[in-house]
CSV table of C-alpha atoms and ligand atoms in Angstrom, one decimal:
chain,number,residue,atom,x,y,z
J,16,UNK,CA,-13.9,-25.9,-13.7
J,17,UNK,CA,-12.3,-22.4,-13.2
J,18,UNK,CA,-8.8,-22.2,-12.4
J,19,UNK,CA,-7.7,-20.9,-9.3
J,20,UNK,CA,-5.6,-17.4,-9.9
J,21,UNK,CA,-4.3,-15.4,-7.3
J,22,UNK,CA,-1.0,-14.2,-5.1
J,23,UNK,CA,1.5,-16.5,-6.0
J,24,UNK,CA,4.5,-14.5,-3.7
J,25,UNK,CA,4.5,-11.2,-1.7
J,26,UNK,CA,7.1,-8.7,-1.0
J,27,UNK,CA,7.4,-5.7,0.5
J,28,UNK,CA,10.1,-2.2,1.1
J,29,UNK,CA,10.6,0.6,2.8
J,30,UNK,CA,12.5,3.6,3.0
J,31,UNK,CA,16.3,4.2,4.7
J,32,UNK,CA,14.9,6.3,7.4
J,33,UNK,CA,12.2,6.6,10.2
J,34,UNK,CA,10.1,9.5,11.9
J,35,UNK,CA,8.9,8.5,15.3
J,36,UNK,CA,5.6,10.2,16.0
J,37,UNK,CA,6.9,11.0,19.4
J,38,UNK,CA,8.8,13.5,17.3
J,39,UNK,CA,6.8,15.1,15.3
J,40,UNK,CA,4.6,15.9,18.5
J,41,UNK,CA,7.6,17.6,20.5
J,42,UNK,CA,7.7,19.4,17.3
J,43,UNK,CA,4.3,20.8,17.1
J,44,UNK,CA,3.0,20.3,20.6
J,45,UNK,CA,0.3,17.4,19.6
J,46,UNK,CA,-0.5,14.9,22.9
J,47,UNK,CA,0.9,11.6,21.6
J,48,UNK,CA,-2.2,9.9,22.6
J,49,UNK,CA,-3.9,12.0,19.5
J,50,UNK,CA,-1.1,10.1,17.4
J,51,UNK,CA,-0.7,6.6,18.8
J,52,UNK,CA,-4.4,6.5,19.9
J,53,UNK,CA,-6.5,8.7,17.9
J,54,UNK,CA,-4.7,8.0,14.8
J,55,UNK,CA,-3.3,4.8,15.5
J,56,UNK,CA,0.2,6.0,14.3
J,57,UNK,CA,3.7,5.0,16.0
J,58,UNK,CA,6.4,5.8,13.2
J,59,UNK,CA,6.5,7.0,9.3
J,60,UNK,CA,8.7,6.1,7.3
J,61,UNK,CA,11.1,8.7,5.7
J,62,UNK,CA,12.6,8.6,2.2
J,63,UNK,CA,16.3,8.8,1.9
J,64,UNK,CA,17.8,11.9,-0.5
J,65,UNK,CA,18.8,8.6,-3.0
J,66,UNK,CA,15.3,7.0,-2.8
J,67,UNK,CA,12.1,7.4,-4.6
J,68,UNK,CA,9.0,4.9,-5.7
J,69,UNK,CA,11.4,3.4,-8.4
J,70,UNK,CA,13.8,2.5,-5.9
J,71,UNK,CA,11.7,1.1,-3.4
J,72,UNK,CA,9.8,-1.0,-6.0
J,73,UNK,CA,13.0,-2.6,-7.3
J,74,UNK,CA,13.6,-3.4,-3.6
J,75,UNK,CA,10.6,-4.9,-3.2
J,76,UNK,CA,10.3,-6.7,-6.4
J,77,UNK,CA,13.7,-8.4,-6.8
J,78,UNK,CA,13.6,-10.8,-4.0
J,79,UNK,CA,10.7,-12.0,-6.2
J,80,UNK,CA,12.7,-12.6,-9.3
J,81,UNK,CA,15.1,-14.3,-7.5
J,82,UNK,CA,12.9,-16.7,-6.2
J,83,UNK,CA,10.8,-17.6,-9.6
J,84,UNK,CA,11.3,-17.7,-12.9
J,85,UNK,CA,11.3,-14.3,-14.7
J,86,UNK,CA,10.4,-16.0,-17.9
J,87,UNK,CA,7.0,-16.3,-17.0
J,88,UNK,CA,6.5,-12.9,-16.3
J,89,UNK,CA,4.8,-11.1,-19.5
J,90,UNK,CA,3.6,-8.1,-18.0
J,91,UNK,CA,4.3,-5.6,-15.1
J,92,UNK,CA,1.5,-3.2,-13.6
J,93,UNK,CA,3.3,-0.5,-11.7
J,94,UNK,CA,0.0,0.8,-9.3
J,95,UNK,CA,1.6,4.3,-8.0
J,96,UNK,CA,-0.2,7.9,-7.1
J,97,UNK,CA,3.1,9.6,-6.5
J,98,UNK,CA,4.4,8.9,-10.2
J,99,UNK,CA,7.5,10.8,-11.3
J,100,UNK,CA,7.1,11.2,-15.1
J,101,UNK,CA,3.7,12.0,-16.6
J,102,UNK,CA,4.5,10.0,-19.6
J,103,UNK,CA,7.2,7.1,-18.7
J,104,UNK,CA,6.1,4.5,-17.1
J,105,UNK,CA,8.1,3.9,-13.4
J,106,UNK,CA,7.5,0.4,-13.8
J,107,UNK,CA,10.1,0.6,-17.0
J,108,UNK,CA,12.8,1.5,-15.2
J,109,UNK,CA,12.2,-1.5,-12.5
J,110,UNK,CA,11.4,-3.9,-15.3
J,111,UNK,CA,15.4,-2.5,-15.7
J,112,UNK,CA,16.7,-3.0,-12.8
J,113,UNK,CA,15.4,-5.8,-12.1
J,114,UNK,CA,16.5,-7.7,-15.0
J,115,UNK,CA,13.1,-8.7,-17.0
J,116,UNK,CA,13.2,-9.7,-20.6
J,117,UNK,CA,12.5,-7.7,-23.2
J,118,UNK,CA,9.6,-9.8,-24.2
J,119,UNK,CA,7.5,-8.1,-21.2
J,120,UNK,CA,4.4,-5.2,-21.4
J,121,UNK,CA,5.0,-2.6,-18.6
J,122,UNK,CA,2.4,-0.1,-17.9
J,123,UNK,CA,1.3,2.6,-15.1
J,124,UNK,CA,-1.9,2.9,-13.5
J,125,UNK,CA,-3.7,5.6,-11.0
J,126,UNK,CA,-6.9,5.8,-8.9
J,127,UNK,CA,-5.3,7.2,-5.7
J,128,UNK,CA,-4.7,4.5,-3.0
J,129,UNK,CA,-7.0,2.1,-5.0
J,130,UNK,CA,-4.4,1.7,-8.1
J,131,UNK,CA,-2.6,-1.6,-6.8
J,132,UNK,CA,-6.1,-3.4,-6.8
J,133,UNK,CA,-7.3,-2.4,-10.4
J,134,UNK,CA,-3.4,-3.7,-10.7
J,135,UNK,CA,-4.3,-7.5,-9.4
J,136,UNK,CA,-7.7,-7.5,-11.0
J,137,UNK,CA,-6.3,-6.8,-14.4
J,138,UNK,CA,-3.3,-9.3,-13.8
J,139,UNK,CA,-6.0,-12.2,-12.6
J,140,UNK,CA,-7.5,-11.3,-15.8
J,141,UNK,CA,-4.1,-11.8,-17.7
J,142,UNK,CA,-3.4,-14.8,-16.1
J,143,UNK,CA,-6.8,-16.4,-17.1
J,144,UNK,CA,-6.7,-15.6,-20.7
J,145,UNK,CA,-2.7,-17.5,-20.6
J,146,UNK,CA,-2.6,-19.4,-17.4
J,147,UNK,CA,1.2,-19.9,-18.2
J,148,UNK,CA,2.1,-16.5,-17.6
J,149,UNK,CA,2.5,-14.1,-14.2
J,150,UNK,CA,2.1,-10.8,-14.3
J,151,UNK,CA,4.6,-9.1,-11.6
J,152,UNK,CA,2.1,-6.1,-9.9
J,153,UNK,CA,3.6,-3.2,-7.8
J,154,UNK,CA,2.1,-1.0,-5.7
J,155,UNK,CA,4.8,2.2,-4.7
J,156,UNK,CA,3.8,5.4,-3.1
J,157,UNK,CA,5.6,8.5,-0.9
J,158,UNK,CA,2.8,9.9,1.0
J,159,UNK,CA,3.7,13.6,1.6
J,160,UNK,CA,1.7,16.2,2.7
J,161,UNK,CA,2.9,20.1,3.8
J,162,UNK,CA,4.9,20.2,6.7
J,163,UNK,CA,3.0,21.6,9.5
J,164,UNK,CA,-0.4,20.8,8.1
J,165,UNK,CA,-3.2,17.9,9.8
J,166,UNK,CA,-2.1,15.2,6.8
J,167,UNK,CA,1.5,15.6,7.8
J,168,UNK,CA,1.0,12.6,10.7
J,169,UNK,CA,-0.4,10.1,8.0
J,170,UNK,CA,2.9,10.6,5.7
J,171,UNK,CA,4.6,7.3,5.0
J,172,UNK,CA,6.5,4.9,2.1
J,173,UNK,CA,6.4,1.8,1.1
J,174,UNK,CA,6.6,-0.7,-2.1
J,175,UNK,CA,4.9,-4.2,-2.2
J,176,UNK,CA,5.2,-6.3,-4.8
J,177,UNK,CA,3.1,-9.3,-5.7
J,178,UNK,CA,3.9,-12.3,-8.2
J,179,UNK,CA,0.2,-13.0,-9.9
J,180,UNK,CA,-0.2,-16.7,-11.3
J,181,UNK,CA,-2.3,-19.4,-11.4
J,182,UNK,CA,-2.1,-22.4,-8.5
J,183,UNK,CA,-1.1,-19.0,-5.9
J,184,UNK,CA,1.3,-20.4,-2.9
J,185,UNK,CA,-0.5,-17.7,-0.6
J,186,UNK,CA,-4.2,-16.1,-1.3
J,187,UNK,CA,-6.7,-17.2,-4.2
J,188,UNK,CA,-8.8,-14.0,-5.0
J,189,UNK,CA,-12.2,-14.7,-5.7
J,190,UNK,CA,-15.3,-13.5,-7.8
J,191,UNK,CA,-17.1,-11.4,-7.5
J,192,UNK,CA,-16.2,-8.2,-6.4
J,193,UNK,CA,-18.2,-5.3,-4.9
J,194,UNK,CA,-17.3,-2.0,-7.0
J,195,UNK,CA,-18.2,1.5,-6.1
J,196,UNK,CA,-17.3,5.2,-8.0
J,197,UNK,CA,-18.5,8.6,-6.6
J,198,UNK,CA,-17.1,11.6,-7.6
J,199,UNK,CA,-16.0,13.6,-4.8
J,200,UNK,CA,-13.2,15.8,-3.3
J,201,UNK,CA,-11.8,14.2,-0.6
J,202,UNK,CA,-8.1,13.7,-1.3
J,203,UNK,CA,-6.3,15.5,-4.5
J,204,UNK,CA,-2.8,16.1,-5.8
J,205,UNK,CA,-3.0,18.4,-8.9
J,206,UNK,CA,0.1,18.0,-11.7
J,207,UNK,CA,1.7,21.1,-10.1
J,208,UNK,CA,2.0,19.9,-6.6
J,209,UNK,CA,4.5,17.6,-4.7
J,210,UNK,CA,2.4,16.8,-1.6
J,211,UNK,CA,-1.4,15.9,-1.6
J,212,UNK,CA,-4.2,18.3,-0.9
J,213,UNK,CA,-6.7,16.6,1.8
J,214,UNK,CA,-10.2,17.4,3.2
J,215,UNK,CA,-9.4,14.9,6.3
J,216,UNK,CA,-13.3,15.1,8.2
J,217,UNK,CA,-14.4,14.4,4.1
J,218,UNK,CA,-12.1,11.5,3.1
J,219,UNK,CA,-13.5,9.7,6.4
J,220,UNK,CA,-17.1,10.3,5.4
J,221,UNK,CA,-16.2,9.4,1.6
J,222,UNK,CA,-14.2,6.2,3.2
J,223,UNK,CA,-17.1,4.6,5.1
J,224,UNK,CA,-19.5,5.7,1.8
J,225,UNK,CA,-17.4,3.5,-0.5
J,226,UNK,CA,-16.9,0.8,2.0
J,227,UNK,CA,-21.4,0.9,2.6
J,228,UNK,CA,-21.2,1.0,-1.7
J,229,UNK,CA,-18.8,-1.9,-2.1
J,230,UNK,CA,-20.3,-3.8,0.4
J,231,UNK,CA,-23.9,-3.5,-0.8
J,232,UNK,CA,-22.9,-4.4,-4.6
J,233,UNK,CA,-20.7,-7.2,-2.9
J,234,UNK,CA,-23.8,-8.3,-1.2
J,235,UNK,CA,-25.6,-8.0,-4.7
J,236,UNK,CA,-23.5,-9.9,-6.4
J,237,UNK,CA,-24.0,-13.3,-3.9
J,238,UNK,CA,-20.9,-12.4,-2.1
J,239,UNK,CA,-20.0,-14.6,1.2
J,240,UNK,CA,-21.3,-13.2,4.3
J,241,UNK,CA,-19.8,-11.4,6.5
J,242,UNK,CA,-19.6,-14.0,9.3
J,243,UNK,CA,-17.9,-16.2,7.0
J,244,UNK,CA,-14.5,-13.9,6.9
J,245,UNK,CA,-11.3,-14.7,9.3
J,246,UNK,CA,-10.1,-11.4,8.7
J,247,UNK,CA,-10.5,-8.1,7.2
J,248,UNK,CA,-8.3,-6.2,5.5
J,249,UNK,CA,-8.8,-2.5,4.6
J,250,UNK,CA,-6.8,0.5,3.4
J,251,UNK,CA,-4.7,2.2,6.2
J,252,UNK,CA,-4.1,5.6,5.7
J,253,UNK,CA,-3.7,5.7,9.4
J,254,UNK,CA,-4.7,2.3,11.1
J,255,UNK,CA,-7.2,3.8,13.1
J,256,UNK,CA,-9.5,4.3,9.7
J,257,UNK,CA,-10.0,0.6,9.5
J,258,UNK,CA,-11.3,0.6,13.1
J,259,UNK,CA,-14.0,3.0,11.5
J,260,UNK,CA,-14.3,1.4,8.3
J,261,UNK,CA,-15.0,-2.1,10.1
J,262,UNK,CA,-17.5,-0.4,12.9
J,263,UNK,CA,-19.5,0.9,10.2
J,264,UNK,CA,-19.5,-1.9,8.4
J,265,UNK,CA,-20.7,-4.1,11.2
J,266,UNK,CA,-23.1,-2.1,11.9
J,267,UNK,CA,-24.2,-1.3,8.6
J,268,UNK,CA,-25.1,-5.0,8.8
J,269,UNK,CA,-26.7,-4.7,12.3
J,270,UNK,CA,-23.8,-7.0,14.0
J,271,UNK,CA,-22.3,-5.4,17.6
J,272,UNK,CA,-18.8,-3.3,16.3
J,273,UNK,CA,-17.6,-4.3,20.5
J,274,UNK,CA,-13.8,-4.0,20.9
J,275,UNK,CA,-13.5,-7.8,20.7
J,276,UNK,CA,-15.6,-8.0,17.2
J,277,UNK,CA,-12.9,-5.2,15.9
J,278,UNK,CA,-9.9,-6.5,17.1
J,279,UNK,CA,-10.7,-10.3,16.1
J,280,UNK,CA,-11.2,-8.7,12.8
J,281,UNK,CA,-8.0,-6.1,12.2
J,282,UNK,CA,-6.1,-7.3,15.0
J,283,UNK,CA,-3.3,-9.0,12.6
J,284,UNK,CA,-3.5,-6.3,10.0
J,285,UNK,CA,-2.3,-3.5,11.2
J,286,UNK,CA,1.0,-4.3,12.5
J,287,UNK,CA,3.4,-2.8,9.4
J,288,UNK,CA,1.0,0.3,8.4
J,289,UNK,CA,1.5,1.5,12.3
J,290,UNK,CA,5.1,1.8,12.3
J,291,UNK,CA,5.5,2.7,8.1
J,292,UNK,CA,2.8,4.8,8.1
J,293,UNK,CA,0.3,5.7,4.8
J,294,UNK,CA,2.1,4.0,1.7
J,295,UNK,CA,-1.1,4.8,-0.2
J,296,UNK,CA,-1.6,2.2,-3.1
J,297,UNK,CA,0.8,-0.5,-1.0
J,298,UNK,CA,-0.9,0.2,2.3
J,299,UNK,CA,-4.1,-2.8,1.8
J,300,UNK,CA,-1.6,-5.6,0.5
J,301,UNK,CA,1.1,-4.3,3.5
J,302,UNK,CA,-2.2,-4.9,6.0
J,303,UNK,CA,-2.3,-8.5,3.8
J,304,UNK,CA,1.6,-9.0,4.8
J,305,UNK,CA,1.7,-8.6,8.4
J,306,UNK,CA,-2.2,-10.2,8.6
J,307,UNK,CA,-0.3,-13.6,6.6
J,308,UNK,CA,2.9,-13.0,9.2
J,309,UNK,CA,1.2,-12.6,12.5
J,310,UNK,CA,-2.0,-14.5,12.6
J,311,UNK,CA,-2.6,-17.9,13.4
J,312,UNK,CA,-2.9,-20.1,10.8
J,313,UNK,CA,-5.4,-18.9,7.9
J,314,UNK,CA,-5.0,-21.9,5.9
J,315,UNK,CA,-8.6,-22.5,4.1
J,316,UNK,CA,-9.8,-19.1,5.9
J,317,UNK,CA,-11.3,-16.4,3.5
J,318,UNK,CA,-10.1,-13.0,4.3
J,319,UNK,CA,-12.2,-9.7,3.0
J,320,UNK,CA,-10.2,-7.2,1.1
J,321,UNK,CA,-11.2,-3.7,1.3
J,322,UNK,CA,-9.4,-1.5,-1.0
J,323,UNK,CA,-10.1,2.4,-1.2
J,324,UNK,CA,-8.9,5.2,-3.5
J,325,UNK,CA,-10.0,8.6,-2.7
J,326,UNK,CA,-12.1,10.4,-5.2
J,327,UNK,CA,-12.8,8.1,-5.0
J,328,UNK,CA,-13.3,4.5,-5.9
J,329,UNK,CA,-13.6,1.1,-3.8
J,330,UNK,CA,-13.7,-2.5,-4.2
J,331,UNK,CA,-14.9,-5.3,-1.8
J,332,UNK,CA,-13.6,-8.5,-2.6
J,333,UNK,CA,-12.2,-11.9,-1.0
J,334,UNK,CA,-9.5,-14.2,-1.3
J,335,UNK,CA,-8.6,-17.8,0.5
J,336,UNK,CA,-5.7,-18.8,2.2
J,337,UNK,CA,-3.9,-21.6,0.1
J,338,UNK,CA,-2.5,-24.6,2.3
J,339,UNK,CA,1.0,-24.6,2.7
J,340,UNK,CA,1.1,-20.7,2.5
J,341,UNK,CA,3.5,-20.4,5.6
J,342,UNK,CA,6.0,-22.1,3.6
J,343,UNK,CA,6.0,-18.5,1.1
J,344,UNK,CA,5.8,-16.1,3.2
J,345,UNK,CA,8.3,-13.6,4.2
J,346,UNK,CA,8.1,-12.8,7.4
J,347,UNK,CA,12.1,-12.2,8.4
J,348,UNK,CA,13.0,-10.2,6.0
J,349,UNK,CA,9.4,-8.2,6.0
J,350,UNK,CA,10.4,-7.1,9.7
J,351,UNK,CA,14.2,-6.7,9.1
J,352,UNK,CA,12.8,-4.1,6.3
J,353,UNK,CA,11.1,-2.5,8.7
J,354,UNK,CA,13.7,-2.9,11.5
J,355,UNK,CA,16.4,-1.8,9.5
J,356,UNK,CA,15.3,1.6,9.0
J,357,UNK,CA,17.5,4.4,10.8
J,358,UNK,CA,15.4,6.8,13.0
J,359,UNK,CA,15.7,10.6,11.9
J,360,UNK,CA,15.0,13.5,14.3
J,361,UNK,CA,12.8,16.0,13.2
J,362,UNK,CA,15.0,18.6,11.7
J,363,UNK,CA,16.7,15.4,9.4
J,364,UNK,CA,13.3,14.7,8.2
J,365,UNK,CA,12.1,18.2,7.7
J,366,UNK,CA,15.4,18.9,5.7
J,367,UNK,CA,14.7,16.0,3.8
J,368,UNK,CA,11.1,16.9,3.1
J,369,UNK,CA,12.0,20.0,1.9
J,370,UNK,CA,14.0,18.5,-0.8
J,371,UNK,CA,12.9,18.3,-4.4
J,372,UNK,CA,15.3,17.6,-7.6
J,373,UNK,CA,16.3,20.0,-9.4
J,374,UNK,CA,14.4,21.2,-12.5
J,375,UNK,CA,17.0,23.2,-14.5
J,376,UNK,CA,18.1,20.1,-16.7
J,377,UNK,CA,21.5,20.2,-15.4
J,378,UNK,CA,23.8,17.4,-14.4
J,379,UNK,CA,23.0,16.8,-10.4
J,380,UNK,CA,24.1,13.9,-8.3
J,381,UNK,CA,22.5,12.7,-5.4
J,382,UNK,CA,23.7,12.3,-1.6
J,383,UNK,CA,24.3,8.7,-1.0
J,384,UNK,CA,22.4,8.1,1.8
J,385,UNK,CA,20.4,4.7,1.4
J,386,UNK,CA,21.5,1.4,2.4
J,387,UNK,CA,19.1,-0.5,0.2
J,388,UNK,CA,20.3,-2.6,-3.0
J,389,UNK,CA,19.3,0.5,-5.4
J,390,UNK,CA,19.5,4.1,-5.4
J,391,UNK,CA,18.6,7.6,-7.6
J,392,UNK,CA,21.8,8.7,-8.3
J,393,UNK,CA,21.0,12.2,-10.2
J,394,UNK,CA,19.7,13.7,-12.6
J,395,UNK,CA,20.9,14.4,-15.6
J,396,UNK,CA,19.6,16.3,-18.8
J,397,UNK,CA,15.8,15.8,-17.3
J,398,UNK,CA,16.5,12.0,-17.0
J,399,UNK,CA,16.4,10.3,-13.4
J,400,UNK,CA,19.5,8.0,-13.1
J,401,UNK,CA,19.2,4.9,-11.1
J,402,UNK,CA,22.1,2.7,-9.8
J,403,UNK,CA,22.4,-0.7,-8.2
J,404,UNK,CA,24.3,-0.4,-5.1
O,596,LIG,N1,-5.6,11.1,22.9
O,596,LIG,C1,-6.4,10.2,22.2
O,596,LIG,N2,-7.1,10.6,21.1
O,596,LIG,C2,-7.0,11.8,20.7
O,596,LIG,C3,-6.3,12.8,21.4
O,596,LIG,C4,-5.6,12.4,22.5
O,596,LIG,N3,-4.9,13.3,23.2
O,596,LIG,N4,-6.4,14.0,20.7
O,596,LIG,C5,-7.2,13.8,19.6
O,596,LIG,N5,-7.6,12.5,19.6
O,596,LIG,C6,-8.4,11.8,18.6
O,596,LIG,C7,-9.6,12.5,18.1
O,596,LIG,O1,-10.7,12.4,19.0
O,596,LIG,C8,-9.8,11.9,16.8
O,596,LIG,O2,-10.4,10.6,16.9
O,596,LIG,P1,-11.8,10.3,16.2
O,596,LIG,O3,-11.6,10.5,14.7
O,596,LIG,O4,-12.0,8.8,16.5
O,596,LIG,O5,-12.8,11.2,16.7
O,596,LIG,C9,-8.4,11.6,16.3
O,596,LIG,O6,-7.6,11.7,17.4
O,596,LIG,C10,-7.9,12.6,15.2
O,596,LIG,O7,-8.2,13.9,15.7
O,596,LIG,P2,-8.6,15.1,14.7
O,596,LIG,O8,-8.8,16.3,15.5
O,596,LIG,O9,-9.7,14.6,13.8
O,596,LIG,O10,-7.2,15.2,13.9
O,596,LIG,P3,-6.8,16.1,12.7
O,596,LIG,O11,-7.7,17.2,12.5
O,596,LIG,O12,-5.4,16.3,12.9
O,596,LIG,O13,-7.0,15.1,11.5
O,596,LIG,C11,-6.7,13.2,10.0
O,596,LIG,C12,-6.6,13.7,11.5
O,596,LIG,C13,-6.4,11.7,10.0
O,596,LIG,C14,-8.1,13.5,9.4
O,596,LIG,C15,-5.6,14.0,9.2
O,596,LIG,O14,-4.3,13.6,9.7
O,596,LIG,C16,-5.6,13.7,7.7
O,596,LIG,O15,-6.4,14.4,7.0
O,596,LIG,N6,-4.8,12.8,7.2
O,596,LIG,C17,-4.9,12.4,5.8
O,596,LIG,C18,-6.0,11.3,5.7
O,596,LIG,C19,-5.9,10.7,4.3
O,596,LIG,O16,-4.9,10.4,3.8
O,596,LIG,N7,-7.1,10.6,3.6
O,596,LIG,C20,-7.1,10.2,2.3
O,596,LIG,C21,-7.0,8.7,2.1
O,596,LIG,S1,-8.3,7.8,2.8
């Protein structure tokens, strides 16, 4: 009999700061409705000076350490498309942080917004080769685009961290998955830029491609039906894109997309990616979060996973809801991260946007702006310096 492997804990962290959309469109003149309708945007959250994906994955990861053993935990898969150091690892200096042994493999991985779910498949892979160990997964992203430009309403950061193990407390993920590849243009960030470069009418037409492709190769594979799912949860880079993603799908399969089919569906998922905005690789497992925190109860209930990197690559995939999960979840703390943040006005965010570290290899400190248990304190030589707080 195979062993059931899956998400054992779940986690999640945001930034210091908030950006109201309300905003952003006294800024630039944009109805609201365009952003809290057409979008499906309320808030983004805003890095602090002293915050980065390091600092948010530590904050998202240590609750978990605290809770389970760290011993168990062999490997760490840090899932990230805004990495800071072609060659380190971030997940090294979390692993850090965070206290893990020495005995412990940490390594980086990127396929835009889809790098957190190569992340768990590998780990569910670990896990079944040593059923003893976990392997700690984080996904950690800063979405910036240029100010002023249609992308800058999807920005958005977050970290989620999950604990992978056999016997999961929350969500058993399932064989087999749908996979689908294409090479295409949609959504880029070359080596020598610091926000992304997006062909927004493309990366929707890409989108509902790879969700068509995953599904059909789902379907190939004997998947479950699509009647059989309590919820679905998709990539947000603005929530309104699953609302898309899931008409086309239903009628892909020739079911009525009506408002109640939709909402039954997504309802429960979009919840956190609405007020934190695009947190790229974390964005699918933060529609996971809130679906586990807000719906009734799942227990038994298979949920469809619909994971999407631009350039792109997708996977369709399922998981079931283990009995007893309310027991594990999170939920306070999940909305005291998000409550917690302190709103910015426009110019605060724009200054902070505008901000890069310094790249002369001199000794800089940061402002001490977050609130959160770890911070970037400088830099120093080339080398980021992190602190606890
Ligand atoms: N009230 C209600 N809805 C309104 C509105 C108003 N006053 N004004 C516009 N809208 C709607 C539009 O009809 C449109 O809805 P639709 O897509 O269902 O037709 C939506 O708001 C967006 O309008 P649009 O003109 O397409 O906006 P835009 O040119 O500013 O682009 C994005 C929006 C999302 C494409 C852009 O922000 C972007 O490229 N973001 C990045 C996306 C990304 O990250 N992709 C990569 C990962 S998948």
């Amino acid at each position: 009999m195979s062993i059931s492997i899956g998400i054992h804990d779940l986690s999640f962290a945001t930034s210091e700061f908030v950006l109201p959309h309300t905003a952003l469109a006294e800024h630039n003149g944009t109805d609201i409705g365009k952003y809290h309708v057409g979008i499906g945007q309320r808030s983004m959250s805003v890095p602090a000076a002293d915050e980065d994906i390091v600092t948010m994955a530590a904050t998202a990861a240590a609750p978990i350490v605290a809770r389970h053993s760290k011993d168990r935990i062999r490997t760490v898969v840090f899932a990230t498309e805004s990495s800071i150091d072609q060659a380190k690892a971030g997940g090294v200096y979390v692993h850090s942080l965070i206290g893990l042994p020495s005995a412990c493999r940490v390594v980086e991985l990127k396929q835009a917004c889809y790098g957190a779910t190569a992340a768990l498949q590998f780990a569910i892979g670990l896990v079944r080769r040593d059923p003893a160990q976990q392997v700690l997964v984080i996904a950690s992203d800063v979405s910036k685009y240029e100010l002023d430009s249609p992308g800058e309403a999807t920005q958005g950061a977050a970290a989620v961290a999950m604990l992978v193990g056999a016997d999961p407390a929350l969500v058993r993920i399932e064989e087999p998955s749908g996979l689908f590849t294409a090479d295409v243009m949609d959504f880029w960030r070359p080596n020598y830029r610091d926000t992304a470069l997006v062909d927004g009418q493309e990366s929707i037409s890409a989108y509902l491609q790879a969700v068509e492709g995953a599904w059909k190769d789902y379907a190939q594979q004997d998947g479950r039906s699509l009647e059989e799912f309590a919820a679905f949860v998709y990539h947000q880079p603005f929530t309104k894109m699953a609302y898309k993603a899931h008409r086309h799908l239903l009628e892909f399969c020739g079911h009525d997309a009506d408002r109640d089919a939709l909402e039954r569906a997504l309802g429960s998922t979009t919840a956190y990616n609405t007020v934190v905005g695009n947190s790229y690789t974390a964005s699918v497992y933060l529609g996971l979060a809130a679906l586990l925190d807000r719906a009734d109860d799942l227990t038994g209930r298979p949920v469809a996973f619909l994971s999407y990197g631009s350039g792109s690559v997708a996977e369709f995939f399922a998981g079931t809801v283990v009995a007893g999960y309310r027991e594990h979840l999170r939920t306070e703390e999940n909305r005291e991260a998000i409550a917690r943040r302190k709103p910015v006005d426009y110019a605060g965010y724009r200054a902070l946007h505008e901000r890069s570290l310094p790249a002369d290899g001199g000794d800089h400190s940061t402002p001490a702006q977050t609130t959160g248990p770890y911070r970037l304190a400088g830099i120093s030589g080339h080398k980021r310096v992190y602190e606890a707080r």
